[in-house]
Amino acid sequence: MQRSTSETESTMLAVNSTLAVAEYGLDGTMAKMNGNFLEIYGYSQEDILGEHHRILVAKEEKASEEYRQFWKDLSSGYPKKGVFKRINRKGEVISVFSNFSPIRNRAGETVKIMEITYQLKSD
């Protein structure tokens, strides 16, 4: 068991040092994010901790039924992935590839959402 825990911690360390990672409450509220995530968007942790994911989304998208359904699906346990247009702190549009994974407890209930993402560089 200890080896398994050690391997899991090492794997998470590798992911966190390479990719941008954020955790959200089921409602989309930002609960935790690593330095890579903050760097992509240009925010400090104090700026966005407790804010809703929508601060990273264009005005047209955040008001859409599709965006509301996106969070309903995630909180119901359905993962989402793809290329998304997002807005950084400077108001610039950036493209990211994100994988949103519902995280379940031992009872199988979705308790939070984890996003693993990276920025797609433009030419």
XYZ file of C-alpha atoms in Angstrom:
123
model
C 0.000 0.000 0.000
C 2.791 2.416 0.862
C 4.475 1.886 -2.496
C 1.197 2.597 -4.230
C 0.770 5.832 -2.280
C 4.342 6.848 -3.051
C 3.863 6.140 -6.757
C 0.602 8.093 -6.796
C 2.258 11.080 -5.128
C 5.174 10.896 -7.568
C 2.798 10.734 -10.524
C 0.869 13.781 -9.274
C 4.136 15.647 -8.749
C 5.118 14.909 -12.367
C 1.727 16.076 -13.647
C 1.816 19.229 -11.515
C 5.324 20.147 -12.617
C 4.492 19.705 -16.312
C 0.871 20.721 -16.817
C -1.555 23.319 -15.526
C -3.928 21.854 -12.954
C -6.984 23.359 -11.250
C -9.642 21.976 -8.945
C -13.208 23.265 -8.824
C -16.219 22.781 -6.638
C -19.192 21.180 -8.339
C -20.567 24.640 -9.091
C -17.390 25.717 -10.939
C -15.841 27.695 -8.088
C -12.042 27.604 -8.163
C -10.732 25.727 -5.128
C -7.073 25.077 -5.974
C -4.664 25.714 -8.843
C -0.989 25.176 -9.476
C 1.638 27.673 -10.638
C 1.447 26.527 -14.257
C -2.281 27.295 -14.331
C -1.705 30.730 -12.819
C 1.076 31.417 -15.327
C -1.103 30.559 -18.335
C -3.842 32.948 -17.247
C -1.679 35.650 -15.636
C -3.449 35.587 -12.281
C -2.197 35.153 -8.752
C -3.863 32.597 -6.520
C -5.361 35.410 -4.420
C -6.936 36.893 -7.571
C -8.942 33.826 -8.539
C -9.276 31.532 -5.542
C -13.011 31.276 -4.832
C -13.972 32.830 -8.171
C -16.075 30.931 -10.693
C -14.439 29.420 -13.785
C -16.478 31.882 -15.880
C -13.858 34.605 -15.261
C -11.742 32.711 -17.819
C -14.522 32.563 -20.407
C -15.639 35.050 -23.087
C -18.811 37.003 -22.316
C -20.856 35.286 -25.053
C -19.947 31.813 -23.821
C -20.491 32.405 -20.100
C -24.079 33.505 -20.757
C -24.857 30.486 -22.945
C -27.009 27.488 -22.145
C -24.131 25.294 -23.404
C -21.835 26.662 -20.710
C -24.430 26.052 -17.984
C -24.923 22.521 -19.320
C -21.143 22.004 -19.375
C -21.003 22.451 -15.567
C -24.192 20.443 -14.995
C -22.656 17.531 -16.939
C -19.388 17.733 -15.008
C -21.124 17.817 -11.631
C -23.183 14.794 -12.742
C -19.962 12.860 -13.378
C -19.491 13.267 -17.126
C -15.931 14.229 -18.161
C -15.262 16.845 -20.836
C -12.202 17.519 -22.963
C -11.267 19.586 -25.956
C -9.787 22.802 -27.246
C -11.300 25.871 -25.631
C -10.958 29.613 -26.180
C -10.264 31.304 -22.855
C -9.523 34.832 -21.659
C -6.386 35.641 -19.662
C -6.035 38.429 -17.098
C -5.015 40.897 -19.820
C -8.242 40.174 -21.717
C -6.413 38.303 -24.473
C -7.985 35.261 -26.082
C -5.868 32.131 -25.672
C -6.434 28.552 -26.793
C -6.052 25.699 -24.342
C -6.509 21.965 -24.468
C -8.293 20.939 -21.291
C -9.423 17.684 -19.770
C -12.089 18.141 -17.072
C -12.432 15.055 -14.882
C -15.045 14.559 -12.184
C -13.383 13.242 -9.000
C -15.438 10.752 -7.014
C -15.338 9.696 -3.380
C -15.394 6.057 -2.236
C -19.189 6.026 -2.508
C -18.942 6.993 -6.185
C -20.316 10.501 -5.694
C -18.737 13.357 -7.647
C -17.113 15.654 -5.082
C -14.999 18.000 -7.218
C -13.802 18.636 -10.751
C -10.149 18.548 -11.805
C -8.936 20.341 -14.927
C -5.625 19.386 -16.489
C -4.725 21.778 -19.267
C -2.016 23.254 -21.403
C -1.882 26.312 -23.607
C -1.750 25.829 -27.357
C 0.866 28.117 -28.809
C -0.098 30.257 -31.781
C 2.225 30.554 -34.750
